[in-house]
Coordinates of C-alpha atoms in Angstrom, one line a residue:
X6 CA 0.2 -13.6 13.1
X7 CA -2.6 -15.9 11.9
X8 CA -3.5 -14.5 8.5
X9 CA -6.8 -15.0 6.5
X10 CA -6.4 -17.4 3.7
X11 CA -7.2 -16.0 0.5
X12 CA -7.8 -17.2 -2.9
X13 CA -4.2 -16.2 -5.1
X14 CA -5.0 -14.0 -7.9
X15 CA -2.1 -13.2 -10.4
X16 CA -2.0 -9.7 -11.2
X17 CA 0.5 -9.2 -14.1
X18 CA 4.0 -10.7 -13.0
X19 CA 2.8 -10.7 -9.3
X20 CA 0.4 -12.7 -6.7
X21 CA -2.2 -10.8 -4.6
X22 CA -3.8 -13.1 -2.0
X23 CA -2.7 -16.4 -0.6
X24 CA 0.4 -17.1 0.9
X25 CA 1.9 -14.1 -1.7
X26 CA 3.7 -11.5 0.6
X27 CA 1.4 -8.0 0.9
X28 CA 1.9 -6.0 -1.7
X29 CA 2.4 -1.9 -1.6
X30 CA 0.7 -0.4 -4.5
X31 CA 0.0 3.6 -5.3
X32 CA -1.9 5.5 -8.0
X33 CA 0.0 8.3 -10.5
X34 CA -1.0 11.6 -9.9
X35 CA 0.0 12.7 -13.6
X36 CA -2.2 13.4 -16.5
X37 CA -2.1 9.6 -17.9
X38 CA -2.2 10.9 -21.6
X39 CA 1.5 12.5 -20.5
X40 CA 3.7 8.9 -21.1
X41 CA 6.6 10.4 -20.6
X42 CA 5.6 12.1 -17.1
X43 CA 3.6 9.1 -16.1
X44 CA 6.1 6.2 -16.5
X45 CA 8.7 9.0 -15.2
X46 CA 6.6 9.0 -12.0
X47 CA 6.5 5.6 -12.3
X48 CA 10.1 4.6 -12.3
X49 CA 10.3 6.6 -9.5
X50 CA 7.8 5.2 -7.6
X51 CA 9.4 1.7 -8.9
X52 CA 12.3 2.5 -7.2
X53 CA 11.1 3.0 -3.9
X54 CA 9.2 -0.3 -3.3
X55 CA 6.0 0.0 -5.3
X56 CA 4.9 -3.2 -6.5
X57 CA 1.8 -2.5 -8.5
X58 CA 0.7 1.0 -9.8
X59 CA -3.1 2.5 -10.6
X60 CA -3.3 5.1 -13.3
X61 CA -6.8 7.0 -13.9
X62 CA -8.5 6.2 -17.2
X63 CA -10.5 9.5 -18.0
X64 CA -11.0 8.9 -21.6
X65 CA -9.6 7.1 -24.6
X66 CA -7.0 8.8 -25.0
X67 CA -5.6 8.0 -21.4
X68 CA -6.6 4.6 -22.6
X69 CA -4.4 4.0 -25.5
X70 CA -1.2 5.6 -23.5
X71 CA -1.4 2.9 -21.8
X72 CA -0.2 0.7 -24.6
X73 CA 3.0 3.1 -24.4
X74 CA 2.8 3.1 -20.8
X75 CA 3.4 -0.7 -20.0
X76 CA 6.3 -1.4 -22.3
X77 CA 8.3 0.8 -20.0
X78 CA 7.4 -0.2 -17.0
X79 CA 8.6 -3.3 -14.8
X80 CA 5.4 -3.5 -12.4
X81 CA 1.9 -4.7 -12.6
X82 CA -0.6 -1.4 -14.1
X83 CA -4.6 -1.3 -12.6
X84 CA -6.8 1.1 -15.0
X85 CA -9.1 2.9 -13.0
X86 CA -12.8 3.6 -14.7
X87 CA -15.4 5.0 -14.1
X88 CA -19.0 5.1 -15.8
X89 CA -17.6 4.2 -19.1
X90 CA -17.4 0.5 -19.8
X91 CA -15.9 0.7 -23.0
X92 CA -12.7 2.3 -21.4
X93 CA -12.1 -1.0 -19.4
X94 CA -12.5 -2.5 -22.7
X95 CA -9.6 -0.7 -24.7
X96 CA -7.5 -0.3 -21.4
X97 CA -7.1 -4.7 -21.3
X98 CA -6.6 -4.4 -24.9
X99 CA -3.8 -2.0 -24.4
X100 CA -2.1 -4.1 -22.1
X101 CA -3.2 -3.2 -18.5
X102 CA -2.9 -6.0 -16.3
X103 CA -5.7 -5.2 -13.9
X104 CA -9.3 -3.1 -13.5
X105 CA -10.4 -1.3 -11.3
X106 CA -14.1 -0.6 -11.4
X107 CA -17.7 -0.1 -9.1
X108 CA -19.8 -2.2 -11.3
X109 CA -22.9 0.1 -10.1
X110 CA -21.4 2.8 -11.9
X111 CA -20.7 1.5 -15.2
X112 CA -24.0 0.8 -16.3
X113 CA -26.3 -2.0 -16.8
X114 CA -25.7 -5.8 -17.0
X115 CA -25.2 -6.2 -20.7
X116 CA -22.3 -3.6 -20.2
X117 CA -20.9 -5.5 -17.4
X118 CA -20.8 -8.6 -19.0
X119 CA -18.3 -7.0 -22.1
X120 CA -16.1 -5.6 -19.3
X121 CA -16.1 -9.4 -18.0
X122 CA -16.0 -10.9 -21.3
X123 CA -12.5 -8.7 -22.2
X124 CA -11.0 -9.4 -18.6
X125 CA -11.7 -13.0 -19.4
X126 CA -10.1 -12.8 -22.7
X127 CA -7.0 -11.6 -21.5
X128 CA -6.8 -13.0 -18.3
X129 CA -7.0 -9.8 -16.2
X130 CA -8.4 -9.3 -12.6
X131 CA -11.1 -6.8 -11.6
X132 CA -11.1 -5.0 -8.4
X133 CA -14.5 -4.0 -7.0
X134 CA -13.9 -1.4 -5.6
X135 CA -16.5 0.5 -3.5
X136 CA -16.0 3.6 -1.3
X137 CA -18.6 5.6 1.0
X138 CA -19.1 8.2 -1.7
X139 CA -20.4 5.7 -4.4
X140 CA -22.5 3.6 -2.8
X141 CA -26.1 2.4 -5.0
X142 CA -29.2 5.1 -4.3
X143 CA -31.0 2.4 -3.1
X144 CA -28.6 1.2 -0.9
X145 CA -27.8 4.6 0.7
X146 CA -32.1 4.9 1.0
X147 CA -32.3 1.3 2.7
X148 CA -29.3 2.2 5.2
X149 CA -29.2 6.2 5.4
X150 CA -26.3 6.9 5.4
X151 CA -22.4 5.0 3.7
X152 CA -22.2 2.4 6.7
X153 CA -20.3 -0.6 6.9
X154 CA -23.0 -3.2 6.6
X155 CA -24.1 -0.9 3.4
X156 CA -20.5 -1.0 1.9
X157 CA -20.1 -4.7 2.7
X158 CA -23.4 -5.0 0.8
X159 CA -22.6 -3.0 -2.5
X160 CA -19.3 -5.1 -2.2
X161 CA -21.1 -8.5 -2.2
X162 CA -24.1 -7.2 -4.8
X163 CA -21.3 -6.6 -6.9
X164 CA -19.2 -9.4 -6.7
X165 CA -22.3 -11.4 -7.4
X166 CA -22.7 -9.5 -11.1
X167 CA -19.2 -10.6 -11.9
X168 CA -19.7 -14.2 -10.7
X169 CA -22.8 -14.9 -12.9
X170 CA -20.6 -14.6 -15.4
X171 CA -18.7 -17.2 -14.1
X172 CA -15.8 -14.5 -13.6
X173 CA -13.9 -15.3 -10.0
X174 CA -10.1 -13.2 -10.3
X175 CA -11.7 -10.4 -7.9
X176 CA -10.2 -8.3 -5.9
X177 CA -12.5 -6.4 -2.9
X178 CA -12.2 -2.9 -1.5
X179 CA -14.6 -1.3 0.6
X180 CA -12.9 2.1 1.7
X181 CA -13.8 4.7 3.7
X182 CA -12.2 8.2 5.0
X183 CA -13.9 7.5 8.2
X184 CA -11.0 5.3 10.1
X185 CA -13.7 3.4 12.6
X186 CA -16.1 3.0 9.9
X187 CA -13.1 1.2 7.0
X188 CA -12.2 -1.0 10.2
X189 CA -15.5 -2.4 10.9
X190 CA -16.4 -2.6 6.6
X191 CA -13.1 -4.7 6.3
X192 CA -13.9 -7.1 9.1
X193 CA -16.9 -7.3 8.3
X194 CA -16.7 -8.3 4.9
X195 CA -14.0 -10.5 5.5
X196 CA -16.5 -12.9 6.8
X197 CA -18.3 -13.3 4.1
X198 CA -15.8 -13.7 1.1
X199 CA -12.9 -15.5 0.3
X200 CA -11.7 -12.7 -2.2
X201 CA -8.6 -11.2 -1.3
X202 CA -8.8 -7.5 0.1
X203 CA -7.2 -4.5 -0.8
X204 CA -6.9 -2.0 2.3
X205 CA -6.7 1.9 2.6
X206 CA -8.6 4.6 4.2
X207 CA -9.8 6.8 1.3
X208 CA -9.3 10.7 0.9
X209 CA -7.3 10.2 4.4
X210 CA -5.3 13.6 3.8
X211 CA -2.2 15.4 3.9
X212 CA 0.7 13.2 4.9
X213 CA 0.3 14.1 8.6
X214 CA -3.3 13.7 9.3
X215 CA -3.2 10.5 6.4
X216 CA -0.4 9.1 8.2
X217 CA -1.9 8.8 11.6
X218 CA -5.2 7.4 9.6
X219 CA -3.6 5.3 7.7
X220 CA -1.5 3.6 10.0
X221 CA -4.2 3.7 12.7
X222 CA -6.9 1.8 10.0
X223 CA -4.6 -0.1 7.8
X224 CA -2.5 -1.8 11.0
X225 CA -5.7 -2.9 13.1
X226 CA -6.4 -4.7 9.9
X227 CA -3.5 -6.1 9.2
X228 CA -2.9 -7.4 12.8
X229 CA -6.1 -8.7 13.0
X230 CA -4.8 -10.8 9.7
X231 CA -6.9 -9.2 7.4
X232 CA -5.8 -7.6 4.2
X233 CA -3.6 -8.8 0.9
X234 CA -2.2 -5.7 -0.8
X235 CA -2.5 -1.9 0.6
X236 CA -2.2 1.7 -0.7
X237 CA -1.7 4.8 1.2
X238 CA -3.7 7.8 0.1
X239 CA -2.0 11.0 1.0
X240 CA -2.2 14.7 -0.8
X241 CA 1.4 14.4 -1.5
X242 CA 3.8 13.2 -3.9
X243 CA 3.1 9.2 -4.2
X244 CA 6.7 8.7 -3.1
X245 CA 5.4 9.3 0.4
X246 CA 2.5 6.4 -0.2
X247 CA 5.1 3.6 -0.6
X248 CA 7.4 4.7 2.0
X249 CA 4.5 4.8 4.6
X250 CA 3.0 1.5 3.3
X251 CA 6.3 -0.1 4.1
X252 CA 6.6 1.5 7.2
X253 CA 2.8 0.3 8.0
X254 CA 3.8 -3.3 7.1
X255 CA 7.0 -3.4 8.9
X256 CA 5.6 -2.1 12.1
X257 CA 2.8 -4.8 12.2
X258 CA 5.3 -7.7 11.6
X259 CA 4.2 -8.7 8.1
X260 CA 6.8 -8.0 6.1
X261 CA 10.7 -6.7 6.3
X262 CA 12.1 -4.1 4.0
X263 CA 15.8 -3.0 5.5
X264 CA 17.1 -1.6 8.0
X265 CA 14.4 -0.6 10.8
X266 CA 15.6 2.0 13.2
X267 CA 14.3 2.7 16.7
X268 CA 14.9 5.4 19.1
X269 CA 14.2 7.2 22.2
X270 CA 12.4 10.3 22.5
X271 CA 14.7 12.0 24.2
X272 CA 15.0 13.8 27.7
X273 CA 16.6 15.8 30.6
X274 CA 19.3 13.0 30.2
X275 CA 20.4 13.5 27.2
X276 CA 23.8 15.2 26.1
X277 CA 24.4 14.8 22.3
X278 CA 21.9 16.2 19.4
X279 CA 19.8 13.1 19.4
X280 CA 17.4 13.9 17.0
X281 CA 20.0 15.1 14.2
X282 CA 22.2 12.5 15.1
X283 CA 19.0 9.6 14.3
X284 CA 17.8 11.8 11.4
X285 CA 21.1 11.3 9.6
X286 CA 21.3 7.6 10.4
X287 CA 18.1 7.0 9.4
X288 CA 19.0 8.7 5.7
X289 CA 22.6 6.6 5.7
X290 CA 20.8 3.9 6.4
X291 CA 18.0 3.9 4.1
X292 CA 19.6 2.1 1.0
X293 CA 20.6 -0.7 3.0
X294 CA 18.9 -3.6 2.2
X295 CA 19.9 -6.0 5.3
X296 CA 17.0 -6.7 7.8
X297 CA 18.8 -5.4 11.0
X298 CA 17.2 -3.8 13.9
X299 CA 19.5 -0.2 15.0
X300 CA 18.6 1.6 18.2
X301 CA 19.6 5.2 18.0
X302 CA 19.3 5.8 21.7
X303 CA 20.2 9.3 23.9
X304 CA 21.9 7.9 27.1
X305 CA 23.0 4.3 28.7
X306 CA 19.3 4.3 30.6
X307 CA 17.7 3.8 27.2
X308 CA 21.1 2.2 25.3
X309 CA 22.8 -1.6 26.2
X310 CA 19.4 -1.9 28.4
X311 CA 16.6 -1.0 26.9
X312 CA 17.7 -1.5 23.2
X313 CA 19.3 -4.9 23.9
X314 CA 17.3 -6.5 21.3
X315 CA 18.1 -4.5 19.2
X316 CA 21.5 -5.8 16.3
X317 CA 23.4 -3.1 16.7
X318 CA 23.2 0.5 17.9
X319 CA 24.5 4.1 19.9
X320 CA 23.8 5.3 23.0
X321 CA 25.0 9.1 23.4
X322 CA 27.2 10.4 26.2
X323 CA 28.8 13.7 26.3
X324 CA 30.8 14.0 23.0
X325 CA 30.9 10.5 22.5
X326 CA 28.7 7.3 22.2
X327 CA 28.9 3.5 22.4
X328 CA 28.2 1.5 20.0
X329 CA 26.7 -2.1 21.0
X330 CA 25.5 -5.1 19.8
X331 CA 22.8 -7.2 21.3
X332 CA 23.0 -5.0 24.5
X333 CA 26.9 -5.9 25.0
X334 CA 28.9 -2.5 24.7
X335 CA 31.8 -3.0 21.9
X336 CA 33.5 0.3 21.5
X337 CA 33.4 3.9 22.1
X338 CA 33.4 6.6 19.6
X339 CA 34.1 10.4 19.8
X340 CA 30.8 12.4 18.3
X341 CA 32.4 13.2 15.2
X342 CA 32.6 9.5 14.6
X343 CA 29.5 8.0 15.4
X344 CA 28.4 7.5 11.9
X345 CA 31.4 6.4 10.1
X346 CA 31.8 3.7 12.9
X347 CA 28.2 2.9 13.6
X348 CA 28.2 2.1 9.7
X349 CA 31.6 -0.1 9.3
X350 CA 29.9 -2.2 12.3
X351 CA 27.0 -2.7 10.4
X352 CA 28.7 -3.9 6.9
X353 CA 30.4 -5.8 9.1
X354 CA 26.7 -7.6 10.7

């Protein structure tokens, strides 16, 4: 894959752009006054893969937790404001290592330039970030309605403010919940910046409907090379964010995170409980950090054959599966079994 060279911006003890691997970030979904439920949340969230975190900033209160919130946390946080410029202000004196702001909303230029003026201080990126439900009135009257060319323009307008300040650690999103629309907005604006570009299809849904959206918006990009750090949005517990976004990265070729498990549909073929069988090696499997390919396959048709690139896997018979490696069959297992064995070859890889 031929990605888009970007400039490298340092985002608390990480790199977004570059050559820096594509981060997966997600935003807390608890009432940011509530430390002890937020960097709960957090750990969690941690734990699974996220490398950088977004907490809202309603009001100063949420602004001074953060101060609590960072010393007990290991990954980069991103204060989210809106309209009030003096929040971005107290959250980069309480120690948040990145905004996240529309410049158009918070307020005129002598504002923007104390939001600029703190960053600067304390060496902290901004994100511009610009959606199809906050785009400029006069914007919205020149183009009618949130299209890309009128995102890509609020993006660059924006940027602009920030760089007449002589202010260059940006970060760009232009999201939409309109899949075709966040394609074309991203490609499009990644011909006229060097910035790197945070991806994700906005207000994309529950997790099944922001799954397929998600995966659908955010890979085109990334295969096309475009894009330095994603986050998911789903209605659902953030857990499910990170665990997509890895999936989403994995699946286009950009980064490895474990074990990465494919298998067949099943059909009329098959003789064993496929899907439970794959379901519960997909879950012993899941802690394992080694970056091995495992078919879960229902018959020989789709096992040695088909799966023969695959490191290791099973393919199902009538009680009993083989286990093979690199399509060469190596032993065979009664049902009871699988598992157990499938795992012992796999410590052994």
């Amino acid at each position: 894959m031929n990605r888009r060279r970007t400039k490298k911006i340092k985002v608390g003890n990480i790199f977004v752009g570059g050559d820096s691997p594509i981060s997966v970030q997600s935003m807390t979904n608890t009432d940011t006054r509530d430390v002890n439920k937020t960097v709960e949340q957090i750990k969690r969230l941690e734990s699974e893969g996220c490398e950088i975190i977004r907490v809202a900033v309603p009001d100063f209160e949420a602004a001074d937790a953060i101060k609590e919130i960072v010393k007990q946390i290991n990954i980069p946080l991103v204060a989210d404001i809106h309209f009030d410029y003096r929040l971005a202000i107290k959250s980069v004196e309480n120690g948040a290592n990145a905004l996240r702001i529309n410049p158009g909303n918070i307020g005129n230029e002598i504002r923007i330039k104390e939001v600029v003026d703190a960053a600067k201080f304390y060496s902290v990126p901004i994100r511009v970030g610009v959606n199809s439900g906050s785009l400029e009135k006069e914007i919205l009257e020149k183009y009618k309605r949130p299209c890309p060319e009128a995102l890509v323009e609020s993006a660059l307008r924006n940027v602009e403010i920030l760089e007449k300040y002589n202010f260059n650690d940006i970060v760009i999103s232009v999201k939409s919940s309109n899949v075709k629309e966040m394609v074309d907005s991203y490609r499009l604006l990644s011909k006229n910046t060097e910035y790197p570009l945070h991806l994700g299809v906005t207000e994309a849904g529950t997790i099944y409907s922001g799954t397929v959206k998600s995966a659908i918006g955010i890979g085109a990009l990334l295969l096309d090379g475009i894009g330095d750090t994603i986050r998911v949005s789903l209605t659902d517990d953030p857990i499910e964010e990170i665990k997509l976004g890895k999936e989403i990265l994995q699946a286009c070729g950009v980064r490895r995170f474990g074990v990465e498990i494919i298998s067949c549909p099943t059909c009329g073929r098959t003789s064993i409980d496929l899907i439970g069988l794959a379901k519960k090696v997909e879950e012993e499997l899941k802690n394992i950090n080694k970056p091995l390919k495992v078919a879960v396959m229902g018959c020989v048709v789709n096992g040695p054959g088909e799966a023969k690139e695959a490191d290791i896997g099973i393919a199902g018979g009538i009680k009993e599966a083989l286990i093979f490696k690199k399509g060469k069959i190596i032993k065979k297992v009664s049902e009871e079994n699988i598992i157990s064995e499938l795992i012992e070859e796999i410590n052994k890889l």
